[in-house]
Amino acid sequence: VARLPPHLRPLGLLVEEPTGGYLPCELGPWVAALRAAMDQHGWHDARLLIHMHHNFGLAEAAVLECLACGCDGVWAAACNDGAAMGHAGYLTTLVNLARLGNRHVAAMYDLPALLDAARRITRIATGAEPAAQEEVYGPRMPQGELGEIMTHARSLAMEHQQCSAGLAS
């Protein structure tokens, strides 16, 4: 596909791991090799997305590994509910990226609104409230913790803007 003339290439590729059985350390090198092949053939503008199903408890870690190894984003719903065991929802990914200090998450996404969306989508999809064990958008998420994550991410974003402004002058 990467060898196709640019006007015939798709916008990118979607990698789906439907079993939830692969380890992050297995998926990372696959994604890195795929991204390297895309770049080697001049397909630098292509998007590479990951869709990770739950099973065995490593879906969110696998998504973060794939992002670190060359994926541009995720294809998922806000919540984790979905076919079979569900999938790694994008809200959990964004919250984890913010927790890890990604400056762009706070600037680009309204996490409180996405938190509300994840709860609403869960109610629509399942007919029930999010499970008590749901870490990011369930009822046991400590009040204020998302706000603390956002404050931290925003302060990092402001530091980045100040640094960028200094470089521009």
PDB file of C-alpha atoms in Angstrom:
ATOM      1  CA  VAL A   1       0.000   0.000   0.000  1.00  0.00           C
ATOM      2  CA  ALA A   2       2.856   2.394   0.842  1.00  0.00           C
ATOM      3  CA  ARG A   3       4.226   1.864  -2.668  1.00  0.00           C
ATOM      4  CA  LEU A   4       1.042   3.068  -4.346  1.00  0.00           C
ATOM      5  CA  PRO A   5       1.181   6.459  -6.040  1.00  0.00           C
ATOM      6  CA  PRO A   6       0.265   9.137  -3.472  1.00  0.00           C
ATOM      7  CA  HIS A   7      -3.057   9.935  -5.168  1.00  0.00           C
ATOM      8  CA  LEU A   8      -4.144   6.267  -4.764  1.00  0.00           C
ATOM      9  CA  ARG A   9      -2.997   5.699  -1.185  1.00  0.00           C
ATOM     10  CA  PRO A  10      -5.552   5.654   1.603  1.00  0.00           C
ATOM     11  CA  LEU A  11      -5.312   8.305   4.313  1.00  0.00           C
ATOM     12  CA  GLY A  12      -3.728   5.740   6.582  1.00  0.00           C
ATOM     13  CA  LEU A  13      -4.044   2.364   8.238  1.00  0.00           C
ATOM     14  CA  LEU A  14      -5.932   0.974  11.199  1.00  0.00           C
ATOM     15  CA  VAL A  15      -4.343  -1.752  13.305  1.00  0.00           C
ATOM     16  CA  GLU A  16      -6.905  -3.785  15.255  1.00  0.00           C
ATOM     17  CA  GLU A  17      -5.943  -6.235  17.940  1.00  0.00           C
ATOM     18  CA  PRO A  18      -9.220  -8.155  18.351  1.00  0.00           C
ATOM     19  CA  THR A  19      -8.142 -10.674  20.980  1.00  0.00           C
ATOM     20  CA  GLY A  20      -6.607  -8.499  23.696  1.00  0.00           C
ATOM     21  CA  GLY A  21      -4.056 -11.278  24.015  1.00  0.00           C
ATOM     22  CA  TYR A  22      -0.891  -9.628  22.743  1.00  0.00           C
ATOM     23  CA  LEU A  23       1.476  -7.932  25.163  1.00  0.00           C
ATOM     24  CA  PRO A  24       2.464  -4.282  24.772  1.00  0.00           C
ATOM     25  CA  CYS A  25       6.075  -5.393  24.201  1.00  0.00           C
ATOM     26  CA  GLU A  26       4.902  -7.501  21.251  1.00  0.00           C
ATOM     27  CA  LEU A  27       2.728  -4.831  19.656  1.00  0.00           C
ATOM     28  CA  GLY A  28       5.229  -1.990  19.956  1.00  0.00           C
ATOM     29  CA  PRO A  29       7.822  -3.473  17.571  1.00  0.00           C
ATOM     30  CA  TRP A  30       5.109  -4.384  15.058  1.00  0.00           C
ATOM     31  CA  VAL A  31       3.812  -0.820  15.044  1.00  0.00           C
ATOM     32  CA  ALA A  32       7.350   0.585  14.823  1.00  0.00           C
ATOM     33  CA  ALA A  33       8.117  -1.674  11.842  1.00  0.00           C
ATOM     34  CA  LEU A  34       4.878  -0.673  10.114  1.00  0.00           C
ATOM     35  CA  ARG A  35       5.559   3.034  10.688  1.00  0.00           C
ATOM     36  CA  ALA A  36       9.148   2.604   9.423  1.00  0.00           C
ATOM     37  CA  ALA A  37       7.890   0.928   6.229  1.00  0.00           C
ATOM     38  CA  MET A  38       5.384   3.726   5.705  1.00  0.00           C
ATOM     39  CA  ASP A  39       8.083   6.369   6.170  1.00  0.00           C
ATOM     40  CA  GLN A  40      10.605   4.472   4.028  1.00  0.00           C
ATOM     41  CA  HIS A  41       8.189   4.693   1.106  1.00  0.00           C
ATOM     42  CA  GLY A  42       7.486   8.394   1.571  1.00  0.00           C
ATOM     43  CA  TRP A  43       4.101   7.910   3.211  1.00  0.00           C
ATOM     44  CA  HIS A  44       4.908  10.399   5.981  1.00  0.00           C
ATOM     45  CA  ASP A  45       1.473  12.012   6.040  1.00  0.00           C
ATOM     46  CA  ALA A  46      -0.360   8.732   6.622  1.00  0.00           C
ATOM     47  CA  ARG A  47      -2.297   8.179   9.817  1.00  0.00           C
ATOM     48  CA  LEU A  48      -1.688   5.015  11.777  1.00  0.00           C
ATOM     49  CA  LEU A  49      -4.447   4.216  14.280  1.00  0.00           C
ATOM     50  CA  ILE A  50      -4.811   1.470  16.868  1.00  0.00           C
ATOM     51  CA  HIS A  51      -8.001  -0.248  18.039  1.00  0.00           C
ATOM     52  CA  MET A  52      -7.382  -2.494  21.033  1.00  0.00           C
ATOM     53  CA  HIS A  53      -9.867  -4.946  22.524  1.00  0.00           C
ATOM     54  CA  HIS A  54      -9.965  -5.804  26.209  1.00  0.00           C
ATOM     55  CA  ASN A  55      -8.950  -9.191  27.535  1.00  0.00           C
ATOM     56  CA  PHE A  56      -6.301 -10.057  30.109  1.00  0.00           C
ATOM     57  CA  GLY A  57      -6.037  -6.479  31.453  1.00  0.00           C
ATOM     58  CA  LEU A  58      -3.364  -4.926  29.222  1.00  0.00           C
ATOM     59  CA  ALA A  59      -5.407  -3.045  26.609  1.00  0.00           C
ATOM     60  CA  GLU A  60      -4.704   0.474  27.885  1.00  0.00           C
ATOM     61  CA  ALA A  61      -0.982  -0.228  28.341  1.00  0.00           C
ATOM     62  CA  ALA A  62      -0.854  -1.695  24.837  1.00  0.00           C
ATOM     63  CA  VAL A  63      -2.476   1.429  23.375  1.00  0.00           C
ATOM     64  CA  LEU A  64       0.074   3.670  25.089  1.00  0.00           C
ATOM     65  CA  GLU A  65       2.903   1.464  23.794  1.00  0.00           C
ATOM     66  CA  CYS A  66       1.528   1.633  20.249  1.00  0.00           C
ATOM     67  CA  LEU A  67       1.265   5.421  20.474  1.00  0.00           C
ATOM     68  CA  ALA A  68       4.857   5.597  21.723  1.00  0.00           C
ATOM     69  CA  CYS A  69       6.030   3.371  18.861  1.00  0.00           C
ATOM     70  CA  GLY A  70       4.427   5.213  15.959  1.00  0.00           C
ATOM     71  CA  CYS A  71       0.632   5.235  16.035  1.00  0.00           C
ATOM     72  CA  ASP A  72      -0.940   8.675  15.591  1.00  0.00           C
ATOM     73  CA  GLY A  73      -4.142   7.953  17.447  1.00  0.00           C
ATOM     74  CA  VAL A  74      -6.813   5.519  18.490  1.00  0.00           C
ATOM     75  CA  TRP A  75     -10.058   4.408  16.922  1.00  0.00           C
ATOM     76  CA  ALA A  76     -12.446   3.898  19.808  1.00  0.00           C
ATOM     77  CA  ALA A  77     -15.472   5.175  21.647  1.00  0.00           C
ATOM     78  CA  ALA A  78     -15.218   7.421  24.698  1.00  0.00           C
ATOM     79  CA  CYS A  79     -16.203   4.527  26.946  1.00  0.00           C
ATOM     80  CA  ASN A  80     -14.755   1.034  27.126  1.00  0.00           C
ATOM     81  CA  ASP A  81     -18.004  -0.788  26.405  1.00  0.00           C
ATOM     82  CA  GLY A  82     -18.174  -2.503  23.049  1.00  0.00           C
ATOM     83  CA  ALA A  83     -18.299  -5.842  21.326  1.00  0.00           C
ATOM     84  CA  ALA A  84     -17.056  -8.945  23.149  1.00  0.00           C
ATOM     85  CA  MET A  85     -15.019  -7.835  26.187  1.00  0.00           C
ATOM     86  CA  GLY A  86     -15.009  -4.160  25.141  1.00  0.00           C
ATOM     87  CA  HIS A  87     -12.112  -2.052  23.973  1.00  0.00           C
ATOM     88  CA  ALA A  88      -9.651   0.544  25.231  1.00  0.00           C
ATOM     89  CA  GLY A  89     -11.731   3.726  25.054  1.00  0.00           C
ATOM     90  CA  TYR A  90     -10.157   7.005  24.074  1.00  0.00           C
ATOM     91  CA  LEU A  91     -11.056   8.789  27.314  1.00  0.00           C
ATOM     92  CA  THR A  92      -8.816   6.446  29.315  1.00  0.00           C
ATOM     93  CA  THR A  93      -6.029   6.993  26.784  1.00  0.00           C
ATOM     94  CA  LEU A  94      -6.355  10.781  26.955  1.00  0.00           C
ATOM     95  CA  VAL A  95      -6.455  10.799  30.757  1.00  0.00           C
ATOM     96  CA  ASN A  96      -3.344   8.616  30.889  1.00  0.00           C
ATOM     97  CA  LEU A  97      -1.540  10.846  28.394  1.00  0.00           C
ATOM     98  CA  ALA A  98      -2.418  13.866  30.557  1.00  0.00           C
ATOM     99  CA  ARG A  99      -1.223  12.022  33.673  1.00  0.00           C
ATOM    100  CA  LEU A 100       2.057  11.301  31.890  1.00  0.00           C
ATOM    101  CA  GLY A 101       2.524  15.006  31.180  1.00  0.00           C
ATOM    102  CA  ASN A 102       1.364  15.282  27.567  1.00  0.00           C
ATOM    103  CA  ARG A 103       0.982  19.044  27.146  1.00  0.00           C
ATOM    104  CA  HIS A 104      -1.313  18.831  24.153  1.00  0.00           C
ATOM    105  CA  VAL A 105      -4.165  16.880  25.750  1.00  0.00           C
ATOM    106  CA  ALA A 106      -5.344  19.742  27.960  1.00  0.00           C
ATOM    107  CA  ALA A 107      -5.039  22.212  25.106  1.00  0.00           C
ATOM    108  CA  MET A 108      -6.865  20.077  22.538  1.00  0.00           C
ATOM    109  CA  TYR A 109      -9.511  18.188  24.496  1.00  0.00           C
ATOM    110  CA  ASP A 110     -12.198  19.103  27.005  1.00  0.00           C
ATOM    111  CA  LEU A 111     -11.732  16.106  29.304  1.00  0.00           C
ATOM    112  CA  PRO A 112     -14.634  16.976  31.647  1.00  0.00           C
ATOM    113  CA  ALA A 113     -16.991  17.059  28.635  1.00  0.00           C
ATOM    114  CA  LEU A 114     -15.543  13.764  27.372  1.00  0.00           C
ATOM    115  CA  LEU A 115     -15.999  12.281  30.848  1.00  0.00           C
ATOM    116  CA  ASP A 116     -19.683  13.197  30.658  1.00  0.00           C
ATOM    117  CA  ALA A 117     -19.855  11.767  27.122  1.00  0.00           C
ATOM    118  CA  ALA A 118     -18.345   8.453  28.265  1.00  0.00           C
ATOM    119  CA  ARG A 119     -20.945   8.152  31.012  1.00  0.00           C
ATOM    120  CA  ARG A 120     -23.792   9.012  28.631  1.00  0.00           C
ATOM    121  CA  ILE A 121     -22.578   6.614  25.925  1.00  0.00           C
ATOM    122  CA  THR A 122     -22.287   3.841  28.512  1.00  0.00           C
ATOM    123  CA  ARG A 123     -25.898   4.436  29.582  1.00  0.00           C
ATOM    124  CA  ILE A 124     -27.065   4.392  25.953  1.00  0.00           C
ATOM    125  CA  ALA A 125     -25.042   1.288  25.007  1.00  0.00           C
ATOM    126  CA  THR A 126     -25.704  -0.780  28.112  1.00  0.00           C
ATOM    127  CA  GLY A 127     -28.863   0.659  29.640  1.00  0.00           C
ATOM    128  CA  ALA A 128     -26.955   1.023  32.922  1.00  0.00           C
ATOM    129  CA  GLU A 129     -24.631   3.398  34.707  1.00  0.00           C
ATOM    130  CA  PRO A 130     -20.868   2.836  34.297  1.00  0.00           C
ATOM    131  CA  ALA A 131     -19.614  -0.070  36.399  1.00  0.00           C
ATOM    132  CA  ALA A 132     -18.406   0.758  39.892  1.00  0.00           C
ATOM    133  CA  GLN A 133     -14.976  -0.607  38.942  1.00  0.00           C
ATOM    134  CA  GLU A 134     -14.617   1.652  35.898  1.00  0.00           C
ATOM    135  CA  GLU A 135     -11.458   3.554  36.789  1.00  0.00           C
ATOM    136  CA  VAL A 136     -11.758   6.742  34.752  1.00  0.00           C
ATOM    137  CA  TYR A 137     -15.461   7.524  34.399  1.00  0.00           C
ATOM    138  CA  GLY A 138     -17.108   5.253  36.966  1.00  0.00           C
ATOM    139  CA  PRO A 139     -18.675   6.388  40.229  1.00  0.00           C
ATOM    140  CA  ARG A 140     -15.555   5.552  42.253  1.00  0.00           C
ATOM    141  CA  MET A 141     -13.354   8.027  40.346  1.00  0.00           C
ATOM    142  CA  PRO A 142     -12.312  10.340  43.180  1.00  0.00           C
ATOM    143  CA  GLN A 143     -13.989  13.721  42.938  1.00  0.00           C
ATOM    144  CA  GLY A 144     -11.467  16.281  41.836  1.00  0.00           C
ATOM    145  CA  GLU A 145      -8.879  13.813  40.530  1.00  0.00           C
ATOM    146  CA  LEU A 146      -9.699  14.583  36.899  1.00  0.00           C
ATOM    147  CA  GLY A 147      -9.460  18.281  37.764  1.00  0.00           C
ATOM    148  CA  GLU A 148      -6.010  17.730  39.276  1.00  0.00           C
ATOM    149  CA  ILE A 149      -4.901  15.850  36.162  1.00  0.00           C
ATOM    150  CA  MET A 150      -6.187  18.676  33.964  1.00  0.00           C
ATOM    151  CA  THR A 151      -4.520  21.349  36.106  1.00  0.00           C
ATOM    152  CA  HIS A 152      -1.204  19.496  35.851  1.00  0.00           C
ATOM    153  CA  ALA A 153      -1.555  19.063  32.081  1.00  0.00           C
ATOM    154  CA  ARG A 154      -2.549  22.734  31.628  1.00  0.00           C
ATOM    155  CA  SER A 155       0.454  23.934  33.631  1.00  0.00           C
ATOM    156  CA  LEU A 156       2.705  21.821  31.417  1.00  0.00           C
ATOM    157  CA  ALA A 157       0.975  23.272  28.348  1.00  0.00           C
ATOM    158  CA  MET A 158       1.538  26.818  29.648  1.00  0.00           C
ATOM    159  CA  GLU A 159       5.237  26.040  30.255  1.00  0.00           C
ATOM    160  CA  HIS A 160       5.419  24.725  26.688  1.00  0.00           C
ATOM    161  CA  GLN A 161       3.786  27.878  25.316  1.00  0.00           C
ATOM    162  CA  GLN A 162       6.177  30.092  27.289  1.00  0.00           C
ATOM    163  CA  CYS A 163       9.126  28.075  26.021  1.00  0.00           C
ATOM    164  CA  SER A 164       7.825  28.256  22.443  1.00  0.00           C
ATOM    165  CA  ALA A 165       7.223  32.011  22.771  1.00  0.00           C
ATOM    166  CA  GLY A 166      10.801  32.418  23.991  1.00  0.00           C
ATOM    167  CA  LEU A 167      12.100  30.522  20.994  1.00  0.00           C
ATOM    168  CA  ALA A 168      10.020  32.632  18.610  1.00  0.00           C
ATOM    169  CA  SER A 169      11.418  35.940  19.889  1.00  0.00           C
TER     170      SER A 169
END
